[in-house]
């Protein structure tokens, strides 16, 4: 198996097994110690930190890979996630709403482990699906002016 194919298999395992099957213990095998998460934590803990609150608030959440492209040490994945909001998520009380939202990640791998990532999600659409923000955010300005 080429390095490119091997790296794609790592990312597929990250989503299909570690995240979707809640085998977060596998993060130790998939995430390098030098990985730095968005909140500054290192290694597997740095990757898990932003994901854990989502899983707690949306216990049925699934990441469905739509595209997986790799070249050398870089892998790009796009996904649709779905889940039901049954737990507290940051400042948002459970709504019971089913959410579908898109996102993508660009991963850098070395020796079969993720060393860095850039994750892009549709946060506006996510908050609109929870009815935290209106579908037409222009109405926020109108409401504020009244």
PDB file of C-alpha atoms in Angstrom:
ATOM      1  CA  UNK A   1       0.000   0.000   0.000  1.00  0.00           C
ATOM      2  CA  UNK A   2       1.375   3.431  -0.918  1.00  0.00           C
ATOM      3  CA  UNK A   3       1.885   6.169   1.688  1.00  0.00           C
ATOM      4  CA  UNK A   4      -1.023   8.064   0.127  1.00  0.00           C
ATOM      5  CA  UNK A   5      -3.387   5.081   0.393  1.00  0.00           C
ATOM      6  CA  UNK A   6      -2.181   4.334   3.913  1.00  0.00           C
ATOM      7  CA  UNK A   7      -2.853   7.929   4.974  1.00  0.00           C
ATOM      8  CA  UNK A   8      -6.364   7.770   3.521  1.00  0.00           C
ATOM      9  CA  UNK A   9      -6.965   4.580   5.522  1.00  0.00           C
ATOM     10  CA  UNK A  10      -5.873   6.383   8.725  1.00  0.00           C
ATOM     11  CA  UNK A  11      -8.368   9.208   8.136  1.00  0.00           C
ATOM     12  CA  UNK A  12     -11.146   6.782   7.224  1.00  0.00           C
ATOM     13  CA  UNK A  13     -10.475   4.882  10.479  1.00  0.00           C
ATOM     14  CA  UNK A  14     -10.478   8.181  12.379  1.00  0.00           C
ATOM     15  CA  UNK A  15     -14.013   8.974  11.184  1.00  0.00           C
ATOM     16  CA  UNK A  16     -15.590   5.538  10.703  1.00  0.00           C
ATOM     17  CA  UNK A  17     -14.256   3.880  13.845  1.00  0.00           C
ATOM     18  CA  UNK A  18     -12.834   6.380  16.360  1.00  0.00           C
ATOM     19  CA  UNK A  19     -15.566   9.013  15.951  1.00  0.00           C
ATOM     20  CA  UNK A  20     -18.621   7.168  14.625  1.00  0.00           C
ATOM     21  CA  UNK A  21     -18.195   4.072  16.797  1.00  0.00           C
ATOM     22  CA  UNK A  22     -16.969   6.150  19.756  1.00  0.00           C
ATOM     23  CA  UNK A  23     -13.660   4.307  19.942  1.00  0.00           C
ATOM     24  CA  UNK A  24     -11.851   7.417  21.147  1.00  0.00           C
ATOM     25  CA  UNK A  25      -9.229   5.167  22.724  1.00  0.00           C
ATOM     26  CA  UNK A  26      -7.937   4.647  19.150  1.00  0.00           C
ATOM     27  CA  UNK A  27      -6.952   8.316  18.956  1.00  0.00           C
ATOM     28  CA  UNK A  28      -3.672   7.333  20.649  1.00  0.00           C
ATOM     29  CA  UNK A  29      -2.873   5.249  17.546  1.00  0.00           C
ATOM     30  CA  UNK A  30      -4.053   7.824  15.004  1.00  0.00           C
ATOM     31  CA  UNK A  31      -2.926  11.190  16.402  1.00  0.00           C
ATOM     32  CA  UNK A  32       0.764  12.070  16.852  1.00  0.00           C
ATOM     33  CA  UNK A  33       2.079  13.475  20.132  1.00  0.00           C
ATOM     34  CA  UNK A  34       3.106  16.700  18.356  1.00  0.00           C
ATOM     35  CA  UNK A  35      -0.459  17.348  17.163  1.00  0.00           C
ATOM     36  CA  UNK A  36      -1.786  20.597  18.651  1.00  0.00           C
ATOM     37  CA  UNK A  37      -5.547  21.005  18.984  1.00  0.00           C
ATOM     38  CA  UNK A  38      -7.413  24.316  18.576  1.00  0.00           C
ATOM     39  CA  UNK A  39      -7.314  24.918  22.344  1.00  0.00           C
ATOM     40  CA  UNK A  40      -3.558  24.241  22.576  1.00  0.00           C
ATOM     41  CA  UNK A  41      -3.718  20.697  23.966  1.00  0.00           C
ATOM     42  CA  UNK A  42      -1.284  18.173  22.535  1.00  0.00           C
ATOM     43  CA  UNK A  43      -1.701  14.709  21.051  1.00  0.00           C
ATOM     44  CA  UNK A  44      -4.891  12.667  21.200  1.00  0.00           C
ATOM     45  CA  UNK A  45      -6.284  14.925  23.951  1.00  0.00           C
ATOM     46  CA  UNK A  46      -5.889  17.930  21.632  1.00  0.00           C
ATOM     47  CA  UNK A  47      -7.922  16.192  18.943  1.00  0.00           C
ATOM     48  CA  UNK A  48     -10.580  14.938  21.350  1.00  0.00           C
ATOM     49  CA  UNK A  49     -11.139  18.249  23.196  1.00  0.00           C
ATOM     50  CA  UNK A  50     -13.339  19.949  20.561  1.00  0.00           C
ATOM     51  CA  UNK A  51     -15.096  16.694  19.572  1.00  0.00           C
ATOM     52  CA  UNK A  52     -16.143  15.498  23.045  1.00  0.00           C
ATOM     53  CA  UNK A  53     -18.673  18.304  23.680  1.00  0.00           C
ATOM     54  CA  UNK A  54     -20.333  17.525  20.323  1.00  0.00           C
ATOM     55  CA  UNK A  55     -20.579  13.825  21.129  1.00  0.00           C
ATOM     56  CA  UNK A  56     -21.969  14.586  24.597  1.00  0.00           C
ATOM     57  CA  UNK A  57     -24.614  16.973  23.247  1.00  0.00           C
ATOM     58  CA  UNK A  58     -25.392  14.865  20.153  1.00  0.00           C
ATOM     59  CA  UNK A  59     -24.861  11.255  21.323  1.00  0.00           C
ATOM     60  CA  UNK A  60     -26.101   9.792  18.021  1.00  0.00           C
ATOM     61  CA  UNK A  61     -23.845  12.063  15.916  1.00  0.00           C
ATOM     62  CA  UNK A  62     -22.312  10.457  12.830  1.00  0.00           C
ATOM     63  CA  UNK A  63     -19.736  11.829  10.423  1.00  0.00           C
ATOM     64  CA  UNK A  64     -20.506  10.551   6.911  1.00  0.00           C
ATOM     65  CA  UNK A  65     -17.516  10.898   4.600  1.00  0.00           C
ATOM     66  CA  UNK A  66     -18.484  12.316   1.219  1.00  0.00           C
ATOM     67  CA  UNK A  67     -15.045  12.921  -0.307  1.00  0.00           C
ATOM     68  CA  UNK A  68     -11.616  11.620   0.640  1.00  0.00           C
ATOM     69  CA  UNK A  69      -8.655  12.843  -1.413  1.00  0.00           C
ATOM     70  CA  UNK A  70      -4.968  12.397  -0.664  1.00  0.00           C
ATOM     71  CA  UNK A  71      -1.616  13.282  -2.088  1.00  0.00           C
ATOM     72  CA  UNK A  72       1.495  12.258  -0.236  1.00  0.00           C
ATOM     73  CA  UNK A  73       1.252  13.284   3.417  1.00  0.00           C
ATOM     74  CA  UNK A  74      -1.902  15.394   2.990  1.00  0.00           C
ATOM     75  CA  UNK A  75      -5.458  14.111   3.159  1.00  0.00           C
ATOM     76  CA  UNK A  76      -8.591  16.167   2.548  1.00  0.00           C
ATOM     77  CA  UNK A  77     -11.962  14.893   3.705  1.00  0.00           C
ATOM     78  CA  UNK A  78     -15.417  16.417   3.411  1.00  0.00           C
ATOM     79  CA  UNK A  79     -18.327  15.139   5.457  1.00  0.00           C
ATOM     80  CA  UNK A  80     -21.923  15.605   6.464  1.00  0.00           C
ATOM     81  CA  UNK A  81     -22.588  15.125  10.118  1.00  0.00           C
ATOM     82  CA  UNK A  82     -25.985  14.309  11.527  1.00  0.00           C
ATOM     83  CA  UNK A  83     -27.137  14.111  15.098  1.00  0.00           C
ATOM     84  CA  UNK A  84     -29.941  14.865  17.520  1.00  0.00           C
ATOM     85  CA  UNK A  85     -29.369  17.631  20.062  1.00  0.00           C
ATOM     86  CA  UNK A  86     -30.276  15.946  23.350  1.00  0.00           C
ATOM     87  CA  UNK A  87     -27.615  17.380  25.682  1.00  0.00           C
ATOM     88  CA  UNK A  88     -26.258  20.788  26.646  1.00  0.00           C
ATOM     89  CA  UNK A  89     -23.931  22.181  23.955  1.00  0.00           C
ATOM     90  CA  UNK A  90     -21.897  25.162  25.144  1.00  0.00           C
ATOM     91  CA  UNK A  91     -24.589  27.712  26.062  1.00  0.00           C
ATOM     92  CA  UNK A  92     -27.370  25.967  24.110  1.00  0.00           C
ATOM     93  CA  UNK A  93     -29.878  23.883  26.058  1.00  0.00           C
ATOM     94  CA  UNK A  94     -31.043  20.651  24.382  1.00  0.00           C
ATOM     95  CA  UNK A  95     -33.478  21.377  21.558  1.00  0.00           C
ATOM     96  CA  UNK A  96     -34.310  17.829  20.443  1.00  0.00           C
ATOM     97  CA  UNK A  97     -33.629  18.959  16.877  1.00  0.00           C
ATOM     98  CA  UNK A  98     -31.942  16.778  14.261  1.00  0.00           C
ATOM     99  CA  UNK A  99     -28.988  18.612  12.750  1.00  0.00           C
ATOM    100  CA  UNK A 100     -27.266  17.986   9.435  1.00  0.00           C
ATOM    101  CA  UNK A 101     -24.188  20.063   8.753  1.00  0.00           C
ATOM    102  CA  UNK A 102     -21.252  19.951   6.380  1.00  0.00           C
ATOM    103  CA  UNK A 103     -17.571  20.318   7.016  1.00  0.00           C
ATOM    104  CA  UNK A 104     -14.129  19.481   5.780  1.00  0.00           C
ATOM    105  CA  UNK A 105     -10.720  18.766   7.188  1.00  0.00           C
ATOM    106  CA  UNK A 106      -7.236  19.003   5.786  1.00  0.00           C
ATOM    107  CA  UNK A 107      -4.871  16.655   7.572  1.00  0.00           C
ATOM    108  CA  UNK A 108      -1.086  16.353   7.523  1.00  0.00           C
ATOM    109  CA  UNK A 109       0.269  12.923   8.439  1.00  0.00           C
ATOM    110  CA  UNK A 110       3.706  11.589   9.245  1.00  0.00           C
ATOM    111  CA  UNK A 111       4.531   7.943   9.911  1.00  0.00           C
ATOM    112  CA  UNK A 112       0.844   7.000   9.816  1.00  0.00           C
ATOM    113  CA  UNK A 113      -0.348   9.548  12.377  1.00  0.00           C
ATOM    114  CA  UNK A 114      -2.062  12.931  12.120  1.00  0.00           C
ATOM    115  CA  UNK A 115       0.384  15.726  12.989  1.00  0.00           C
ATOM    116  CA  UNK A 116      -1.774  18.733  12.067  1.00  0.00           C
ATOM    117  CA  UNK A 117      -5.252  19.606  10.850  1.00  0.00           C
ATOM    118  CA  UNK A 118      -7.348  22.483   9.611  1.00  0.00           C
ATOM    119  CA  UNK A 119     -11.066  21.915  10.157  1.00  0.00           C
ATOM    120  CA  UNK A 120     -13.748  24.005   8.467  1.00  0.00           C
ATOM    121  CA  UNK A 121     -17.410  23.656   9.409  1.00  0.00           C
ATOM    122  CA  UNK A 122     -20.686  25.370   8.552  1.00  0.00           C
ATOM    123  CA  UNK A 123     -21.210  26.926  11.977  1.00  0.00           C
ATOM    124  CA  UNK A 124     -23.868  29.324  10.725  1.00  0.00           C
ATOM    125  CA  UNK A 125     -25.962  26.500   9.250  1.00  0.00           C
ATOM    126  CA  UNK A 126     -25.398  24.426  12.393  1.00  0.00           C
ATOM    127  CA  UNK A 127     -26.739  27.210  14.655  1.00  0.00           C
ATOM    128  CA  UNK A 128     -29.630  27.854  12.268  1.00  0.00           C
ATOM    129  CA  UNK A 129     -30.571  24.160  12.378  1.00  0.00           C
ATOM    130  CA  UNK A 130     -30.767  24.448  16.173  1.00  0.00           C
ATOM    131  CA  UNK A 131     -32.944  27.603  15.820  1.00  0.00           C
ATOM    132  CA  UNK A 132     -30.320  29.587  17.735  1.00  0.00           C
ATOM    133  CA  UNK A 133     -30.039  31.938  14.753  1.00  0.00           C
ATOM    134  CA  UNK A 134     -32.773  32.766  12.228  1.00  0.00           C
ATOM    135  CA  UNK A 135     -32.604  31.329   8.711  1.00  0.00           C
ATOM    136  CA  UNK A 136     -32.313  34.897   7.401  1.00  0.00           C
ATOM    137  CA  UNK A 137     -29.654  36.462   9.606  1.00  0.00           C
ATOM    138  CA  UNK A 138     -30.507  39.831   8.085  1.00  0.00           C
ATOM    139  CA  UNK A 139     -33.490  39.824  10.426  1.00  0.00           C
ATOM    140  CA  UNK A 140     -31.063  40.169  13.361  1.00  0.00           C
ATOM    141  CA  UNK A 141     -30.279  43.678  12.213  1.00  0.00           C
ATOM    142  CA  UNK A 142     -33.989  44.469  11.761  1.00  0.00           C
ATOM    143  CA  UNK A 143     -34.833  43.141  15.230  1.00  0.00           C
ATOM    144  CA  UNK A 144     -31.998  45.132  16.814  1.00  0.00           C
ATOM    145  CA  UNK A 145     -33.205  48.393  15.192  1.00  0.00           C
ATOM    146  CA  UNK A 146     -36.748  48.107  16.562  1.00  0.00           C
TER     147      UNK A 146
END
